[in-house]
Short mmCIF file of C-alpha atoms in Angstrom, two decimals:
data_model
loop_
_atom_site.label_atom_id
_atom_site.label_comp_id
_atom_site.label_asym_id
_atom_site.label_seq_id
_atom_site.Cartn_x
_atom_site.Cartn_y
_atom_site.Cartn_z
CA UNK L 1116 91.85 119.16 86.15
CA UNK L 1117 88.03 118.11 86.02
CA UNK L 1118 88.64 116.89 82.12
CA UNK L 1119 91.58 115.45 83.22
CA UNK L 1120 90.05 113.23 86.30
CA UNK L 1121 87.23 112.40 83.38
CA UNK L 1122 89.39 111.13 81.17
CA UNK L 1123 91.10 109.19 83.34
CA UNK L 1124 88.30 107.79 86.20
CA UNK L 1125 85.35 107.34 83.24
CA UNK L 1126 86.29 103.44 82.60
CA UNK L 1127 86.80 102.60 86.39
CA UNK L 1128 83.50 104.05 86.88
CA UNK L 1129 81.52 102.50 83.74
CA UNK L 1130 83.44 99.11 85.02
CA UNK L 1131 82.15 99.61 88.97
CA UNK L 1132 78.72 99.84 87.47
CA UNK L 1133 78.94 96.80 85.46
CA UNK L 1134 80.20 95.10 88.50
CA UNK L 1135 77.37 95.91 90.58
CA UNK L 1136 74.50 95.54 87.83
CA UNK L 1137 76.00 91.47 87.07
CA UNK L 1138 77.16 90.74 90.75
CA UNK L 1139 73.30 89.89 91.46
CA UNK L 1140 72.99 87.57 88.23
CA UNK L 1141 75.75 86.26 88.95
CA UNK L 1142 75.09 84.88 92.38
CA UNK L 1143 72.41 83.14 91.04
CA UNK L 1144 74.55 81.11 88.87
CA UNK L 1145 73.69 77.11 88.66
CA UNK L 1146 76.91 75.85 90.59
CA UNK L 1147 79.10 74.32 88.06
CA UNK L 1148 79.36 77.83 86.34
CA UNK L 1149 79.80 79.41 89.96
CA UNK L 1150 83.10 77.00 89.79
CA UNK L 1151 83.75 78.08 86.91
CA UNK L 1152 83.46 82.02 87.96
CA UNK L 1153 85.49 81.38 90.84
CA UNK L 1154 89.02 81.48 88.67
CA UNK L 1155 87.67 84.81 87.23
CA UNK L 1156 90.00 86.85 89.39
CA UNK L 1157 92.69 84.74 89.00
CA UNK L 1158 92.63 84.93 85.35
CA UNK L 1159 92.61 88.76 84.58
CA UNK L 1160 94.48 89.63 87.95
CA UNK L 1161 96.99 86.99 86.54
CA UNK L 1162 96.53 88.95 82.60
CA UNK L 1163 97.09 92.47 84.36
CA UNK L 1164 100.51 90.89 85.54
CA UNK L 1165 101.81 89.36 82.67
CA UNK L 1166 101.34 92.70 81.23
CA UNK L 1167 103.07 94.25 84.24
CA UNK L 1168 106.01 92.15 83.26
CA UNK L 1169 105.93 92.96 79.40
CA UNK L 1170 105.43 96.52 80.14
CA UNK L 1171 107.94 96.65 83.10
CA UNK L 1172 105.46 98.25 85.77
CA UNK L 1173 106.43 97.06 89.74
CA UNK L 1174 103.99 98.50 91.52
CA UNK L 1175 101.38 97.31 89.38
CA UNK L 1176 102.27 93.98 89.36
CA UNK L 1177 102.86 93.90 93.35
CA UNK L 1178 99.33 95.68 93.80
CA UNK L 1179 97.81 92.56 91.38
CA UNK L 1180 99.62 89.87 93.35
CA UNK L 1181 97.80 91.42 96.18
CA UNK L 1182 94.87 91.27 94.75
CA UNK L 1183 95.37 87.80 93.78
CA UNK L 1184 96.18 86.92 97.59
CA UNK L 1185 93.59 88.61 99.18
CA UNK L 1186 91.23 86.93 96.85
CA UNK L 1187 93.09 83.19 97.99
CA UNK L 1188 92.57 84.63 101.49
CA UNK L 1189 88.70 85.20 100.78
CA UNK L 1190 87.90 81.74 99.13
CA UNK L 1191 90.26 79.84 101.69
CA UNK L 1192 89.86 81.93 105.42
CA UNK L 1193 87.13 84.04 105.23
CA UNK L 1194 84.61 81.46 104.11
CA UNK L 1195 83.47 81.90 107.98
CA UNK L 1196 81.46 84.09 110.90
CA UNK L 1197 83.68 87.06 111.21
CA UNK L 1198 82.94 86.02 114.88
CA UNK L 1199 85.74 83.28 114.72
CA UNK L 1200 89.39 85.16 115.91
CA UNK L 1201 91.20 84.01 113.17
CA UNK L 1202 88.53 85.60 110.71
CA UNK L 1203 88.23 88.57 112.05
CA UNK L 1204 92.38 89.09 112.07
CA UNK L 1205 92.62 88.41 108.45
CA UNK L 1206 89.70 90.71 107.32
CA UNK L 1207 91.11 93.43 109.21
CA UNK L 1208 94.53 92.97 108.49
CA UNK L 1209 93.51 93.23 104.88
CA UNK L 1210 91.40 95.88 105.35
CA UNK L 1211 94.07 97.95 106.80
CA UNK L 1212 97.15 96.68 104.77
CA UNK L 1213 95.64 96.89 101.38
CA UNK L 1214 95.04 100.48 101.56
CA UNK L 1215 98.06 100.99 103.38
CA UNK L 1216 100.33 99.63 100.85
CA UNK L 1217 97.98 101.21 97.93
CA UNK L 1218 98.85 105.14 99.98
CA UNK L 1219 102.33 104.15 99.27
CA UNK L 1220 102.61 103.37 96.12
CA UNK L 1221 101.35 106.21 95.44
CA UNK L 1222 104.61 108.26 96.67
CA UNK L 1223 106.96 105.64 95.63
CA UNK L 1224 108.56 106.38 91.63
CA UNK L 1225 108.05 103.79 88.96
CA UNK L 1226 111.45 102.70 88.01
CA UNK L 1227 110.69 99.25 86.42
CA UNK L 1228 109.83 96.00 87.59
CA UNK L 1229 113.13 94.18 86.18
CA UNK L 1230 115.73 95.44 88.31
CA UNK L 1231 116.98 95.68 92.47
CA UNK L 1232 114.61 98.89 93.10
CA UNK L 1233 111.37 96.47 91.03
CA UNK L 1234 112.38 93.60 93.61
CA UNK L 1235 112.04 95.87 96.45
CA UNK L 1236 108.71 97.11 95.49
CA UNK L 1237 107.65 93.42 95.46
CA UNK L 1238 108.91 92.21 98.39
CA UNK L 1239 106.76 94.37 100.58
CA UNK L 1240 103.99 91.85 99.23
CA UNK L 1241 105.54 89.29 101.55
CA UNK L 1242 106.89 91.24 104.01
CA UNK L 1243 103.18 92.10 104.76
CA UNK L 1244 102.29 88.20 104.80
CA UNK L 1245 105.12 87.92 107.31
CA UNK L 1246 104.04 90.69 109.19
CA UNK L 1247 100.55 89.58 109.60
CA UNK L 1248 101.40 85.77 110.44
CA UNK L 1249 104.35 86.93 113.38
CA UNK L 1250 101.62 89.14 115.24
CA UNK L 1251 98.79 86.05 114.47
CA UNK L 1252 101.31 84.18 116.28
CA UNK L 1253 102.80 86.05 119.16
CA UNK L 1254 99.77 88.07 120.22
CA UNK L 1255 97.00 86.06 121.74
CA UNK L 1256 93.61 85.64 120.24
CA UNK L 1257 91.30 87.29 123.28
CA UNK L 1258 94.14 90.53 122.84
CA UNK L 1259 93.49 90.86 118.65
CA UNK L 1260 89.66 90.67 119.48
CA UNK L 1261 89.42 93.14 122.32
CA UNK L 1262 92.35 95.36 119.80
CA UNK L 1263 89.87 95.18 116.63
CA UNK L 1264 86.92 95.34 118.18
CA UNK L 1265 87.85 98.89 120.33
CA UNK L 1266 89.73 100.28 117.24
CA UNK L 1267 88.39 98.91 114.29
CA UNK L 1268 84.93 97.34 114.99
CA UNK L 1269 83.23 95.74 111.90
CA UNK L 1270 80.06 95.91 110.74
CA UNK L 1271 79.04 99.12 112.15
CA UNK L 1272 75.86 99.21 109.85
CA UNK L 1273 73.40 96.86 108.71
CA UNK L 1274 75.14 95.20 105.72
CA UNK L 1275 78.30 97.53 105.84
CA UNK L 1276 81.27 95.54 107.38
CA UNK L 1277 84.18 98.27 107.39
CA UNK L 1278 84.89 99.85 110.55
CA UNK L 1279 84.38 103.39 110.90
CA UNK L 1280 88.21 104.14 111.49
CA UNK L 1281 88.98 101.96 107.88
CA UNK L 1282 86.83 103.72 105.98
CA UNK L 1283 87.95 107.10 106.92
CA UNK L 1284 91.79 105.82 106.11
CA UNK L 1285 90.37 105.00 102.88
CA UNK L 1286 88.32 107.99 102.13
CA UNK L 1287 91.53 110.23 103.15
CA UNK L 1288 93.89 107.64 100.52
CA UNK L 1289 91.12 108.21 97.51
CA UNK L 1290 90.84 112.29 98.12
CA UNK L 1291 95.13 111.76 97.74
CA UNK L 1292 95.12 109.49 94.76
CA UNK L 1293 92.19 112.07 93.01
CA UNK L 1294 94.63 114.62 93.94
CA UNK L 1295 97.73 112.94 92.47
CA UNK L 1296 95.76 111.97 89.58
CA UNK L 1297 94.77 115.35 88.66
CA UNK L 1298 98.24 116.78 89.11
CA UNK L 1299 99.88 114.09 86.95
CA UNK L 1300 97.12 112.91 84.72
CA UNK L 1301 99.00 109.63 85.05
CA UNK L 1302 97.54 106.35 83.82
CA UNK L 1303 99.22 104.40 86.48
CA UNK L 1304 97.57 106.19 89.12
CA UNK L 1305 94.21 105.99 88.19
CA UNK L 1306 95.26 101.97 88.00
CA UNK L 1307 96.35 102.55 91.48
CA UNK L 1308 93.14 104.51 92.25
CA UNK L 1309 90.59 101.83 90.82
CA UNK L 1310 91.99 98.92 92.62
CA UNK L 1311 91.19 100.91 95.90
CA UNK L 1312 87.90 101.64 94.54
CA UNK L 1313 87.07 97.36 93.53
CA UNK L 1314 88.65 96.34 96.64
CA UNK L 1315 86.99 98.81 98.88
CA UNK L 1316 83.29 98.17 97.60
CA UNK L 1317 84.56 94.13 98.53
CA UNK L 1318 85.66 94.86 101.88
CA UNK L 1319 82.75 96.98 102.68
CA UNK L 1320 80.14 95.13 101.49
CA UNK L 1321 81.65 91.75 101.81
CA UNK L 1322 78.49 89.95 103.60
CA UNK L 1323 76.88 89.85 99.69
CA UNK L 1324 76.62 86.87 97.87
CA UNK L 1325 79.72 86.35 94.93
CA UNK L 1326 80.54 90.25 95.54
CA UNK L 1327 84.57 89.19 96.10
CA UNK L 1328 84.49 87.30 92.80
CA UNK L 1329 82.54 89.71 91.20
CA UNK L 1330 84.48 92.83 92.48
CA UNK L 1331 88.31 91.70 92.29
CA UNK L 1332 87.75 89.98 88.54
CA UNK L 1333 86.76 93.74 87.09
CA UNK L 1334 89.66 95.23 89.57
CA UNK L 1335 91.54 92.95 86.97
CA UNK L 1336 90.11 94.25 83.97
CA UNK L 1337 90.40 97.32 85.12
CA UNK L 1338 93.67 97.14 85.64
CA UNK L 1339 94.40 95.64 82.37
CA UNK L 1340 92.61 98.83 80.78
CA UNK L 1341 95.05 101.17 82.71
CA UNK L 1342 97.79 99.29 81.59
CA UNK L 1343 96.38 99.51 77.52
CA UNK L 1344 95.95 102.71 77.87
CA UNK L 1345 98.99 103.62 79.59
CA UNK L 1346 100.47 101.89 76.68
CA UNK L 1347 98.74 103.95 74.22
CA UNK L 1348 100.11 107.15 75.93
CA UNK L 1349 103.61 106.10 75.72
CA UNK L 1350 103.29 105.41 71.90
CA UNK L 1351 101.10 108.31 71.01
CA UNK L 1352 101.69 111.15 74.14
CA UNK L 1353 104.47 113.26 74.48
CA UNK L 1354 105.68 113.18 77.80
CA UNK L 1355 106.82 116.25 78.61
CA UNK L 1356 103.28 118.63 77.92
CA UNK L 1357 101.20 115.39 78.02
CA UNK L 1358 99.81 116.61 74.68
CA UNK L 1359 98.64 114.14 71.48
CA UNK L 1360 102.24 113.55 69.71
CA UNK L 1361 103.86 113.68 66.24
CA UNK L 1362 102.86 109.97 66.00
CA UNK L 1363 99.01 110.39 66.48
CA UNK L 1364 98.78 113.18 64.59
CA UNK L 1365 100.20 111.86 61.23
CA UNK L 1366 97.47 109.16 61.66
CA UNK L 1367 95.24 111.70 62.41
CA UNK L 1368 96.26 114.00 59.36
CA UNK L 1369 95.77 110.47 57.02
CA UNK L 1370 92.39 110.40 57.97
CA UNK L 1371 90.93 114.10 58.01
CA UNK L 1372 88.42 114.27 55.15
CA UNK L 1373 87.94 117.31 52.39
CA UNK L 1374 86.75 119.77 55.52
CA UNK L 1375 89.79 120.80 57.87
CA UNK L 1376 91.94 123.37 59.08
CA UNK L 1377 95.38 123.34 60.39
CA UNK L 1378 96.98 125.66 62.74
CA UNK L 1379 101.17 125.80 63.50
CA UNK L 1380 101.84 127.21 66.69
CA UNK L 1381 105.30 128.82 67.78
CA UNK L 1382 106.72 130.19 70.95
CA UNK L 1383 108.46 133.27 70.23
CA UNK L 1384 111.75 133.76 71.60
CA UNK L 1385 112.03 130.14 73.03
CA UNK L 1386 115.73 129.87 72.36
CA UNK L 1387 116.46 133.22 74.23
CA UNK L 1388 114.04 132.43 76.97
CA UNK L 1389 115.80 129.26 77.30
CA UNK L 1390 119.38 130.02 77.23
CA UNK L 1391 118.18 133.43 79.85
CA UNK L 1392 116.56 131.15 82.06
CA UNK L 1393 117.60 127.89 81.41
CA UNK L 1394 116.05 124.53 80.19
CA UNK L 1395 114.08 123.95 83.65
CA UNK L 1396 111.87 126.80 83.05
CA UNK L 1397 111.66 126.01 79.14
CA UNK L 1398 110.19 123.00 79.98
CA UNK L 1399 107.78 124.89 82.41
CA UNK L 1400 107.33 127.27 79.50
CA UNK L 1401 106.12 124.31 77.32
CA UNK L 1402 103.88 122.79 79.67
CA UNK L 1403 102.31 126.31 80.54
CA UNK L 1404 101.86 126.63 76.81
CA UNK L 1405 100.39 122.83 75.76
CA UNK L 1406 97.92 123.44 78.45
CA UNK L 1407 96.26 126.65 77.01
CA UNK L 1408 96.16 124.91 73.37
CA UNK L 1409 95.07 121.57 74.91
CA UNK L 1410 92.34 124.11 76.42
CA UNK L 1411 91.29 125.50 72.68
CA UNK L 1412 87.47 125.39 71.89
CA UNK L 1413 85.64 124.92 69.26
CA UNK L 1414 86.28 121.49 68.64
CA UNK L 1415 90.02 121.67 67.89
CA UNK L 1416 92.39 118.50 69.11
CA UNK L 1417 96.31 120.21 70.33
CA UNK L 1418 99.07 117.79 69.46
CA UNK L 1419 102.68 118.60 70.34
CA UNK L 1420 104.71 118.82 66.96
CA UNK L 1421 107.86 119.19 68.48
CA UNK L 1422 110.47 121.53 69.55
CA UNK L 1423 108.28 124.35 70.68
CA UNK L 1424 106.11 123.71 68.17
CA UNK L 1425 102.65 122.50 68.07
CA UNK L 1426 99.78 121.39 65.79
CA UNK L 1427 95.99 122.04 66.26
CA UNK L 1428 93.38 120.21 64.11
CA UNK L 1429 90.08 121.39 63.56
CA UNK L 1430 87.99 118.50 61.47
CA UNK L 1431 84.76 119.70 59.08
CA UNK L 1432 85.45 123.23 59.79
CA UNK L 1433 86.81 126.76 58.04
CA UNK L 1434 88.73 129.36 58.74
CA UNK L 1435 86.30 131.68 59.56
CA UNK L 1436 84.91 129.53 62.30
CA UNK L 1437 88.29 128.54 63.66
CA UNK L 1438 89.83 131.90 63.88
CA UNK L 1439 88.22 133.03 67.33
CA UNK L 1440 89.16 129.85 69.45
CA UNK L 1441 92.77 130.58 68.02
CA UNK L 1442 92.70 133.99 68.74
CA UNK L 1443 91.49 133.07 72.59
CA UNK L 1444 94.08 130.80 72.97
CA UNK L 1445 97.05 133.06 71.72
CA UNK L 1446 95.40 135.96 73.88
CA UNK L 1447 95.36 133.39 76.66
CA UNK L 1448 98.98 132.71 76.45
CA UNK L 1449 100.29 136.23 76.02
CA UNK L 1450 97.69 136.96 79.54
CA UNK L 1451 99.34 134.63 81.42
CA UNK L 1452 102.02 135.37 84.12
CA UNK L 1453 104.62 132.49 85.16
CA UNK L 1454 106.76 132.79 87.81
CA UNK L 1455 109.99 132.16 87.38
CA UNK L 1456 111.26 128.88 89.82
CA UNK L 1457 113.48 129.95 92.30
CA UNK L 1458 117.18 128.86 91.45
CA UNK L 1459 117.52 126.39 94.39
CA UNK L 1460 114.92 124.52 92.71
CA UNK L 1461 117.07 124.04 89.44
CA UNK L 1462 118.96 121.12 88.00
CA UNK L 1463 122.44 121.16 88.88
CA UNK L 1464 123.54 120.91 85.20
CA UNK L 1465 121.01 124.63 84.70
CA UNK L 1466 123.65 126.03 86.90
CA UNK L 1467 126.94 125.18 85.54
CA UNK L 1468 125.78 125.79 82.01
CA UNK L 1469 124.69 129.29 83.44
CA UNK L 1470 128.04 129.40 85.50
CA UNK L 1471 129.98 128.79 81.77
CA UNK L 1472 128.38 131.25 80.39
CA UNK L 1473 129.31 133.96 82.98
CA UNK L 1474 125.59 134.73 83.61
CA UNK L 1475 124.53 135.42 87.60
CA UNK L 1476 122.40 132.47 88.97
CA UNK L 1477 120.20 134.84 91.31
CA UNK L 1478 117.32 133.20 93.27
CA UNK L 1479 114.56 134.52 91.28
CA UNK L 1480 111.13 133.73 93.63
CA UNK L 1481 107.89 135.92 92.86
CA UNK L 1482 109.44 137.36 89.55
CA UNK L 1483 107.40 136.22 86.74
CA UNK L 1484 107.68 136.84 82.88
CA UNK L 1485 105.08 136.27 80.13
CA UNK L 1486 105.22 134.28 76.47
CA UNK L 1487 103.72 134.86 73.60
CA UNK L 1488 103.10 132.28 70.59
CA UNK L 1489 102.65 133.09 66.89
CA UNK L 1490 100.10 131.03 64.68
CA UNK L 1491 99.92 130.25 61.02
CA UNK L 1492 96.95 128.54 59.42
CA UNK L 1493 95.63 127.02 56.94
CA UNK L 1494 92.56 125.08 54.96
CA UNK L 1495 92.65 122.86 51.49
CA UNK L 1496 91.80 124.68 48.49
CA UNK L 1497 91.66 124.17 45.19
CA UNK L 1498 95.09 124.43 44.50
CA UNK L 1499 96.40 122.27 47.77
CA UNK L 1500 93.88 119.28 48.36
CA UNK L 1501 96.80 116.90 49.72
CA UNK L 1502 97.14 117.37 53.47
CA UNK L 1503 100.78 117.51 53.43
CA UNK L 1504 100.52 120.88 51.12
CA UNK L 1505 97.98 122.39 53.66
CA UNK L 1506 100.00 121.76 56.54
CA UNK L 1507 103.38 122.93 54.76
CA UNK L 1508 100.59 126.16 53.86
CA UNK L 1509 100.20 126.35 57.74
CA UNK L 1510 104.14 126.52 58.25
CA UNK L 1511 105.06 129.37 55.53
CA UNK L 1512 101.72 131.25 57.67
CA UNK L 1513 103.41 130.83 60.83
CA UNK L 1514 106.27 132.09 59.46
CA UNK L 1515 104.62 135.32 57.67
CA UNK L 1516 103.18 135.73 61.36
CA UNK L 1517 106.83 135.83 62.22
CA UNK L 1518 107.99 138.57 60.01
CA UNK L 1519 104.86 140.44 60.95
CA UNK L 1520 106.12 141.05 64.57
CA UNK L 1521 104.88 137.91 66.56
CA UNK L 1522 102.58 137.44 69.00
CA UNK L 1523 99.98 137.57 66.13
CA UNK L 1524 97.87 135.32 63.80
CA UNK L 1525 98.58 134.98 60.07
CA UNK L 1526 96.45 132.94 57.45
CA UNK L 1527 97.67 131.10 54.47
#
């Protein structure tokens, strides 16, 4: 999970740094570039939703708009003493909304941006605009003072302008996103997570000189870098295991030099396992498994090959030092125990297809079973230099580890 949070917080946090190291310089700016700088946010808040719309991501693109507004908000309302009624209702009502909505999003399913479900997620951008204008309105200024200032009092230290009870909310909505993020080790979320982050630091330090521009035009680059990436993964991740796919590693293989060993890994059994227990728990199976090879040391990249296959590439090394980290990984596989899901926790179509085949669909809760994998590997020699031959050499080893009972290791 640690790895996983790494992988996927590492740019929000190089770009958070960046933003605080330049937000200094650039307050000192000669004016006509501090125009200039003002459209900042506007311009990669506005890229980030272009490429919401080309890659068909709703909540995304609503959580950018935001951005966009509460930036509008910032140059055009909040240009004033937080002292002034109208002020003070719009800071907190961001403060409170923003977070609100980002908690949400991070429950709600992405299902696209061009369709009714992609409108819906959008319209709660203006439904919180309406909201916030109808109690403006109807409530009367000396009742939203004496409101924010018992519940939600800014400025409770010296340069810190978030009230206690905000910044609690928002602590509690970043421990859930981390959590998310390490159970799905989805790009999307981190997006999610980062513009909480850029907006936060804004909110809560928002006395400092250019700190909105500064803060909400990297919230925009970083989400355009979660959107990239998130790109990447859907070209080059599988996204079942979450494992390097058959498409990265053929680039990969093109570019491994004269030093290199390949390893073919193979459930055993995975057809009887998955007609016994249906395709549910295969693809539990498969994730249980990808994990443990994503896990090898040594310096070897996993990649899902396909089927219940998969593909682990150790560059400028031998045999000899590759063996062990194989070995701990196959070891680590047979240790494990999975428990088996309960069967009111399986699909629908699981059932019938067991029903058909006149099987019993008994709830099976705490009974677990174990899986083994068989591994064939192999190295360039003299004889096969061209990758293609040494990886073929790794398939004819996984199958001699086949014939030689499973569960086992065999060399080419």
């Amino acid at each position: 999970m640690f790895l996983v949070l790494l992988r996927r917080l590492l740019p929000v946090a190089v770009l958070l740094f960046i933003a605080v190291y330049i937000r200094e310089p650039a307050a000192s700016l000669s004016p006509v570039y501090q125009q200039l700088l003002d459209w900042a946010p506007y311009v990669t808040l506005g890229i980030a939703m272009l490429l919401c719309i080309n890659y068909n991501r709703a909540r995304l693109f609503a959580v950018s708009l935001v951005l966009i507004i509460t930036f509008f908000f910032i140059q055009t309302e909040l240009q004033t003493s937080l002292n002034e009624p109208r002020a003070l209702f719009i800071y907190t009502s961001i403060s409170l909304l923003l977070p609100l909505m980002l908690f949400l999003f991070f429950f709600l399913p992405e299902r696209g941006l061009r369709n009714r479900y992609g409108l819906l997620i959008i319209s709660i951008v203006p439904l919180l605009l309406l909201v916030m204008f109808f109690v403006f309105k109807i409530l009367p200024e000396v009742s939203i003072v004496t409101n924010i200032n018992n519940y939600f009092h800014v400025r409770p230290f010296d340069n810190y302008l978030l009230s206690l009870n905000v910044t609690i909310f928002c602590l509690l909505v970043f421990v859930t996103g981390i959590y998310l993020l390490g159970k799905s080790n989805d790009e999307y979320v981190a997006a999610l997570l980062s513009a909480l982050v850029f907006s936060f630091v804004t909110l809560a330090y928002f006395s400092l000189q250019r700190i909105s521009v500064v803060m909400l035009s990297f919230a925009g680059v970083s989400m355009i870098v979660s959107l990239l990436r998130g790109a990447h993964d859907m070209a080059y991740r599988d996204d079942l295991t979450g494992l390097l796919g058959r498409r990265a590693l053929n680039e990969r293989l093109k570019g491994l030099g004269k030093r290199y060993v390949l390893a073919m890994a193979d459930v055993d059994h995975f057809k009887n396992f998955n007609d016994t227990h249906g395709h549910d728990v295969g693809d539990d199976v498969l994730k249980m498994v990808a994990r443990h090879i994503d896990a090898v040391k040594g310096g070897g990249t996993a990649y899902r090959y396909g089927g219940e296959e998969f593909c682990i590439v150790f560059s400028g090394k031998d045999i000899e030092y590759s063996k062990p980290f194989l070995e701990a990984v196959r070891t680590d596989i047979e240790a494990y125990r999975m428990e088996l899901r309960d069967s009111k926790h399986r699909s629908k179509a699981t059932e019938e297809a067991k029903r058909r085949r006149g099987r019993r669909s008994k709830a099976r809760s705490g009974k677990t079973v174990s899986v083994t994998i068989s591994i064939g590997v192999a190295a360039p020699i003299e004889k096969r230099v061209i990758v293609d031959d040494v990886l073929k050499a790794a398939d004819k080893a996984l199958y001699k580890a086949k014939q030689n009972g499973r569960n086992c290791l065999a060399i080419a």
